[in-house]
Every structure is written in C-alpha cells, then in structure tokens.
Amino acid sequence: MTNARPEGGPAVVPYADGRLMDVHRPAAGAAGPAPVVLLWHGSGPNERDVLRPLAQAAAGLGLLVLVPDWSAGQPDGGGAELLTSLARARGIAAEHGGDPDRFVLAGWSMGGREAIAVATHPDTPAELRPTAAVGIASPYSTRAVTTGEAPLDHLVQAPSPVPLRLVHGTADDVVAVEHTRQLSAVLTKRMSAVRTVELPTDHAGVVMTVYRPEARRCLPATDPATLAAGRRTAAVLAEAAGLPS
C-alpha cells in the first residue's frame, strides 16, 4: 500500500513495523522497467530525508530509487531493519516500475559499509544479492551489523561476486578517504570488478548536502560545487545500474 505522495516529494510506503521507505520514480515517459537502487542512509536514525537530494538526482537519470528509514540504535545495530528493507524493496520494485533483475544496493557512510558487506558476503542468499553495489564515503574495516564481519575481512580472501563502485570526498573529515583507497587496493589485488571515484568535497557534500550544526543534521546543499559533486555520485549509481553515463 502506498501512502499519499508529499507535495513535490516521493511516494512513501511502509516496509516493516511502521518503518517508511521513500519511492523516487524515474521521469515519466521512460521506456520499460527502470533499474532499481536501494539506498541506505548513515547511522543517524530515520534520515531517509537526508538522501532525498541524491535520490531525486538519481531518479532523474532513469533509476527507481528506494530509500528506507532505519536506526542504528536498535539492539542489533539496525541489521534486521536493513535486511528487511532489502527484502521488501526486492518485493515491491516491479509494482513501482522497476526491474528486479537490475538491482543496485548502495549506501552512504555506515549505510555504505552495510551495502558492500551484504552485496559481497559469501553467505548472502542469492535472492537478496544485488547485481552491483555502491559504497559512498564509508568505512570498510569495521564489523557490519548485517553480516557480523567487516567487508574488508572477507574481500581480502576472495574476489567480490558483484561489480562494485566506491565514491569518497577527498575533504571528508568524518570518514577519511583512506578507507575507500584501502578497500579499492584490496579489490584490485583480488581482481574484483571495481571503480573508485574521488570527489573534491566532504562527507556531506558527496550526497549533495551540507551539515548544519544547529539542526544536527545534513540539509540540502545549494552551492554549485557541492551540487556538482552530488550529481557525480548520482551518475555513479546510474553507471552501476548499467545506464550510460
């Protein structure tokens, strides 16, 4: 069941226990089912709105983008909510005009670590494994709440089963760009399909936002340089889904 669409915003669907998921549809007139991106926000609770600028930019490139709320404050760190949102997104993609056979799992900050962990872990069920994954400004050497293992730990042992794309801002003072460089080097050594994009922006700017201390939240950016960086991240999502850049 779909809730009323907010004025000028995405449709909203419940996915579990009152949790909500934004549905950003591609522009009207797109031919055939659209590739799907499930986009996980960072560790701040219920921040799907933070990723709306990026999700809208990606939808404008022809993607169906689904962005769920979740909370790292849950007893399990939010792992069950993330996995439930993945199963739900798989189930509803077609009814919203998406192509479940072109399904990208992506995330920002902690959400990116979880996306890479789930996409690449050997125990992920085939029906949940995406066709590609994107990590955005994320740490990869710490334990994922979804798999119980740091992505770097199992990717040192074997190549990634799906193509990966990594995005990071070179001015990131929250999660240093070295985290992405380290994973990229490991993936290259293991001959995984990987592409790394570094952008001249910070942790918030890579998703087209700016951190406002007074709000204690990332809010939509307005300056041209940050918007340009965020649009490049949106293009990486589109490339991961197989759309022309």
Tab-separated table of C-alpha atoms in Angstrom:
chain	number	residue	atom	x	y	z
A	1	MET	CA	0.000	0.000	0.000
A	2	THR	CA	1.338	3.420	-0.956
A	3	ASN	CA	0.764	6.473	1.196
A	4	ALA	CA	-0.128	9.859	-0.263
A	5	ARG	CA	2.762	11.494	-2.051
A	6	PRO	CA	4.067	14.599	-0.217
A	7	GLU	CA	3.796	17.798	-2.220
A	8	GLY	CA	6.621	17.675	-4.746
A	9	GLY	CA	8.192	14.679	-2.996
A	10	PRO	CA	8.451	10.926	-3.365
A	11	ALA	CA	5.774	8.356	-2.717
A	12	VAL	CA	6.079	6.676	0.683
A	13	VAL	CA	5.469	3.021	1.522
A	14	PRO	CA	5.663	1.172	4.857
A	15	TYR	CA	8.074	-1.739	4.909
A	16	ALA	CA	8.023	-3.088	8.496
A	17	ASP	CA	6.710	-2.151	11.936
A	18	GLY	CA	5.909	1.402	10.954
A	19	ARG	CA	9.183	1.988	9.147
A	20	LEU	CA	8.813	4.001	5.943
A	21	MET	CA	10.534	3.929	2.573
A	22	ASP	CA	10.629	6.742	0.011
A	23	VAL	CA	9.976	5.752	-3.601
A	24	HIS	CA	11.602	8.074	-6.136
A	25	ARG	CA	10.311	7.201	-9.589
A	26	PRO	CA	12.187	7.991	-12.797
A	27	ALA	CA	10.890	10.717	-15.057
A	28	ALA	CA	7.610	9.999	-16.812
A	29	GLY	CA	7.957	8.511	-20.270
A	30	ALA	CA	10.930	6.269	-19.506
A	31	ALA	CA	10.892	3.205	-21.733
A	32	GLY	CA	10.416	-0.135	-19.966
A	33	PRO	CA	11.129	-1.078	-16.354
A	34	ALA	CA	13.794	1.065	-14.683
A	35	PRO	CA	16.908	-0.214	-12.922
A	36	VAL	CA	16.449	-0.168	-9.146
A	37	VAL	CA	18.673	1.348	-6.458
A	38	LEU	CA	18.087	0.656	-2.771
A	39	LEU	CA	19.912	3.469	-0.957
A	40	TRP	CA	20.715	3.201	2.774
A	41	HIS	CA	21.388	6.324	4.844
A	42	GLY	CA	24.045	6.565	7.565
A	43	SER	CA	23.929	5.920	11.299
A	44	GLY	CA	21.637	8.835	12.186
A	45	PRO	CA	18.179	7.411	12.991
A	46	ASN	CA	15.450	7.673	10.363
A	47	GLU	CA	17.268	10.002	7.979
A	48	ARG	CA	15.816	8.974	4.635
A	49	ASP	CA	15.103	12.671	4.020
A	50	VAL	CA	18.852	13.399	4.115
A	51	LEU	CA	19.308	11.347	0.951
A	52	ARG	CA	16.420	12.916	-0.964
A	53	PRO	CA	18.608	15.304	-2.997
A	54	LEU	CA	20.796	12.420	-4.179
A	55	ALA	CA	17.822	10.104	-4.723
A	56	GLN	CA	15.993	12.728	-6.786
A	57	ALA	CA	19.084	13.360	-8.898
A	58	ALA	CA	19.498	9.625	-9.496
A	59	ALA	CA	15.817	9.199	-10.369
A	60	GLY	CA	16.255	11.991	-12.890
A	61	LEU	CA	18.828	9.798	-14.643
A	62	GLY	CA	16.295	6.993	-15.099
A	63	LEU	CA	16.510	4.992	-11.865
A	64	LEU	CA	13.833	3.821	-9.462
A	65	VAL	CA	15.375	4.790	-6.110
A	66	LEU	CA	14.098	3.383	-2.809
A	67	VAL	CA	15.297	4.981	0.444
A	68	PRO	CA	14.204	3.423	3.759
A	69	ASP	CA	14.409	4.751	7.291
A	70	TRP	CA	16.334	2.596	9.745
A	71	SER	CA	18.044	3.059	13.104
A	72	ALA	CA	21.492	2.024	14.263
A	73	GLY	CA	20.144	2.468	17.791
A	74	GLN	CA	18.331	-0.860	17.660
A	75	PRO	CA	19.724	-3.646	19.894
A	76	ASP	CA	21.212	-5.354	16.813
A	77	GLY	CA	22.600	-2.111	15.418
A	78	GLY	CA	19.871	-1.918	12.777
A	79	GLY	CA	20.887	-5.032	10.879
A	80	ALA	CA	17.436	-6.618	10.857
A	81	GLU	CA	15.812	-3.425	9.598
A	82	LEU	CA	18.324	-3.099	6.786
A	83	LEU	CA	17.822	-6.693	5.668
A	84	THR	CA	14.044	-6.345	5.920
A	85	SER	CA	14.164	-3.229	3.757
A	86	LEU	CA	16.227	-5.158	1.204
A	87	ALA	CA	13.708	-7.990	1.032
A	88	ARG	CA	10.826	-5.508	0.833
A	89	ALA	CA	12.498	-3.486	-1.904
A	90	ARG	CA	13.032	-6.639	-3.919
A	91	GLY	CA	9.356	-7.468	-3.498
A	92	ILE	CA	7.888	-4.100	-4.493
A	93	ALA	CA	10.299	-2.988	-7.222
A	94	ALA	CA	8.227	-4.326	-10.102
A	95	GLU	CA	4.960	-2.766	-8.914
A	96	HIS	CA	6.659	0.642	-8.906
A	97	GLY	CA	8.037	0.249	-12.421
A	98	GLY	CA	11.392	-1.219	-11.509
A	99	ASP	CA	13.381	-4.099	-12.949
A	100	PRO	CA	14.323	-6.526	-10.132
A	101	ASP	CA	16.964	-8.086	-12.379
A	102	ARG	CA	18.883	-4.790	-12.364
A	103	PHE	CA	19.114	-4.108	-8.647
A	104	VAL	CA	21.871	-1.990	-7.101
A	105	LEU	CA	22.431	-1.893	-3.346
A	106	ALA	CA	24.029	1.361	-2.245
A	107	GLY	CA	24.616	3.317	0.925
A	108	TRP	CA	26.253	6.364	2.444
A	109	SER	CA	28.564	6.359	5.463
A	110	MET	CA	27.573	3.425	7.725
A	111	GLY	CA	24.918	2.509	5.162
A	112	GLY	CA	27.608	2.110	2.519
A	113	ARG	CA	29.581	-0.288	4.671
A	114	GLU	CA	26.437	-2.357	5.125
A	115	ALA	CA	25.635	-2.283	1.400
A	116	ILE	CA	29.097	-3.531	0.452
A	117	ALA	CA	29.000	-6.133	3.236
A	118	VAL	CA	25.668	-7.622	2.156
A	119	ALA	CA	26.483	-7.493	-1.552
A	120	THR	CA	29.790	-9.308	-1.187
A	121	HIS	CA	29.438	-11.645	1.790
A	122	PRO	CA	29.557	-15.334	0.791
A	123	ASP	CA	26.553	-16.174	2.999
A	124	THR	CA	24.170	-13.650	1.446
A	125	PRO	CA	21.239	-15.590	-0.099
A	126	ALA	CA	21.110	-15.495	-3.887
A	127	GLU	CA	17.639	-13.942	-3.856
A	128	LEU	CA	18.941	-10.962	-1.855
A	129	ARG	CA	22.285	-10.428	-3.562
A	130	PRO	CA	22.208	-7.336	-5.785
A	131	THR	CA	23.615	-7.152	-9.283
A	132	ALA	CA	26.031	-4.394	-8.197
A	133	ALA	CA	26.807	-2.311	-5.112
A	134	VAL	CA	27.983	1.225	-4.366
A	135	GLY	CA	29.680	2.429	-1.180
A	136	ILE	CA	29.634	6.189	-0.589
A	137	ALA	CA	32.021	7.744	1.956
A	138	SER	CA	32.113	4.588	4.044
A	139	PRO	CA	34.436	2.676	6.398
A	140	TYR	CA	35.020	-0.944	5.419
A	141	SER	CA	37.327	-2.310	8.127
A	142	THR	CA	34.745	-2.338	10.935
A	143	ARG	CA	32.175	-5.056	11.618
A	144	ALA	CA	28.961	-4.821	9.619
A	145	VAL	CA	25.733	-5.186	11.611
A	146	THR	CA	24.120	-7.136	8.757
A	147	THR	CA	26.772	-9.817	8.306
A	148	GLY	CA	28.772	-9.727	11.529
A	149	GLU	CA	32.000	-9.273	9.589
A	150	ALA	CA	33.921	-6.320	8.196
A	151	PRO	CA	33.680	-6.227	4.388
A	152	LEU	CA	37.440	-5.845	4.139
A	153	ASP	CA	37.960	-9.116	6.012
A	154	HIS	CA	36.197	-11.357	3.510
A	155	LEU	CA	37.192	-9.356	0.440
A	156	VAL	CA	40.852	-9.916	1.327
A	157	GLN	CA	40.146	-13.632	0.952
A	158	ALA	CA	38.166	-13.743	-2.307
A	159	PRO	CA	37.010	-11.502	-5.173
A	160	SER	CA	33.720	-9.687	-4.954
A	161	PRO	CA	30.858	-11.686	-6.503
A	162	VAL	CA	29.352	-8.490	-7.953
A	163	PRO	CA	30.794	-5.320	-9.518
A	164	LEU	CA	31.484	-2.555	-7.001
A	165	ARG	CA	31.770	1.203	-7.203
A	166	LEU	CA	33.242	3.319	-4.432
A	167	VAL	CA	32.776	7.077	-4.020
A	168	HIS	CA	34.501	9.314	-1.478
A	169	GLY	CA	35.144	13.003	-0.906
A	170	THR	CA	38.805	13.945	-0.594
A	171	ALA	CA	37.921	16.574	2.058
A	172	ASP	CA	35.972	14.097	4.220
A	173	ASP	CA	36.879	14.682	7.897
A	174	VAL	CA	34.277	12.219	9.231
A	175	VAL	CA	35.330	9.070	7.339
A	176	ALA	CA	38.773	9.530	5.835
A	177	VAL	CA	39.177	8.815	2.121
A	178	GLU	CA	41.904	6.306	3.027
A	179	HIS	CA	39.141	3.826	3.956
A	180	THR	CA	37.990	3.718	0.353
A	181	ARG	CA	41.526	3.681	-1.003
A	182	GLN	CA	42.363	0.698	1.190
A	183	LEU	CA	39.358	-1.293	0.002
A	184	SER	CA	39.979	-0.311	-3.604
A	185	ALA	CA	43.542	-1.626	-3.382
A	186	VAL	CA	42.365	-4.937	-1.914
A	187	LEU	CA	39.692	-5.336	-4.591
A	188	THR	CA	42.167	-4.585	-7.356
A	189	LYS	CA	44.627	-7.120	-5.942
A	190	ARG	CA	41.878	-9.734	-5.875
A	191	MET	CA	40.899	-8.815	-9.463
A	192	SER	CA	37.398	-7.720	-8.439
A	193	ALA	CA	35.406	-5.519	-10.778
A	194	VAL	CA	35.708	-2.130	-9.063
A	195	ARG	CA	35.715	1.538	-9.962
A	196	THR	CA	36.679	4.246	-7.473
A	197	VAL	CA	35.648	7.902	-7.806
A	198	GLU	CA	37.131	10.615	-5.589
A	199	LEU	CA	35.345	13.944	-5.453
A	200	PRO	CA	36.501	17.374	-4.206
A	201	THR	CA	34.007	17.596	-1.357
A	202	ASP	CA	33.370	16.467	2.218
A	203	HIS	CA	31.298	13.772	3.940
A	204	ALA	CA	28.000	15.590	3.463
A	205	GLY	CA	28.755	17.067	0.067
A	206	VAL	CA	29.199	13.696	-1.609
A	207	VAL	CA	25.423	13.182	-1.189
A	208	MET	CA	24.529	16.751	-2.181
A	209	THR	CA	24.051	18.011	1.382
A	210	VAL	CA	25.736	20.240	3.957
A	211	TYR	CA	25.959	19.532	7.682
A	212	ARG	CA	24.205	22.175	9.819
A	213	PRO	CA	25.274	22.007	13.493
A	214	GLU	CA	22.217	23.944	14.645
A	215	ALA	CA	19.967	21.286	13.097
A	216	ARG	CA	22.360	18.446	13.983
A	217	ARG	CA	21.550	17.119	10.544
A	218	CYS	CA	22.650	17.222	6.921
A	219	LEU	CA	20.407	19.503	4.884
A	220	PRO	CA	20.149	20.035	1.107
A	221	ALA	CA	23.090	21.967	-0.328
A	222	THR	CA	22.708	24.996	-2.550
A	223	ASP	CA	26.247	25.896	-3.608
A	224	PRO	CA	27.184	24.860	-7.162
A	225	ALA	CA	30.345	22.917	-6.249
A	226	THR	CA	28.550	20.672	-3.771
A	227	LEU	CA	25.643	20.111	-6.132
A	228	ALA	CA	28.086	19.164	-8.880
A	229	ALA	CA	29.789	16.624	-6.594
A	230	GLY	CA	26.452	15.107	-5.616
A	231	ARG	CA	25.382	14.841	-9.240
A	232	ARG	CA	28.572	12.893	-9.924
A	233	THR	CA	27.606	10.466	-7.158
A	234	ALA	CA	24.178	10.099	-8.784
A	235	ALA	CA	25.911	9.328	-12.073
A	236	VAL	CA	27.923	6.582	-10.370
A	237	LEU	CA	24.666	5.000	-9.163
A	238	ALA	CA	23.367	5.110	-12.728
A	239	GLU	CA	26.558	3.573	-14.091
A	240	ALA	CA	26.385	0.781	-11.519
A	241	ALA	CA	22.862	0.046	-12.758
A	242	GLY	CA	24.053	-0.184	-16.356
A	243	LEU	CA	22.764	3.158	-17.612
A	244	PRO	CA	25.024	5.247	-19.861
A	245	SER	CA	26.940	7.971	-18.020
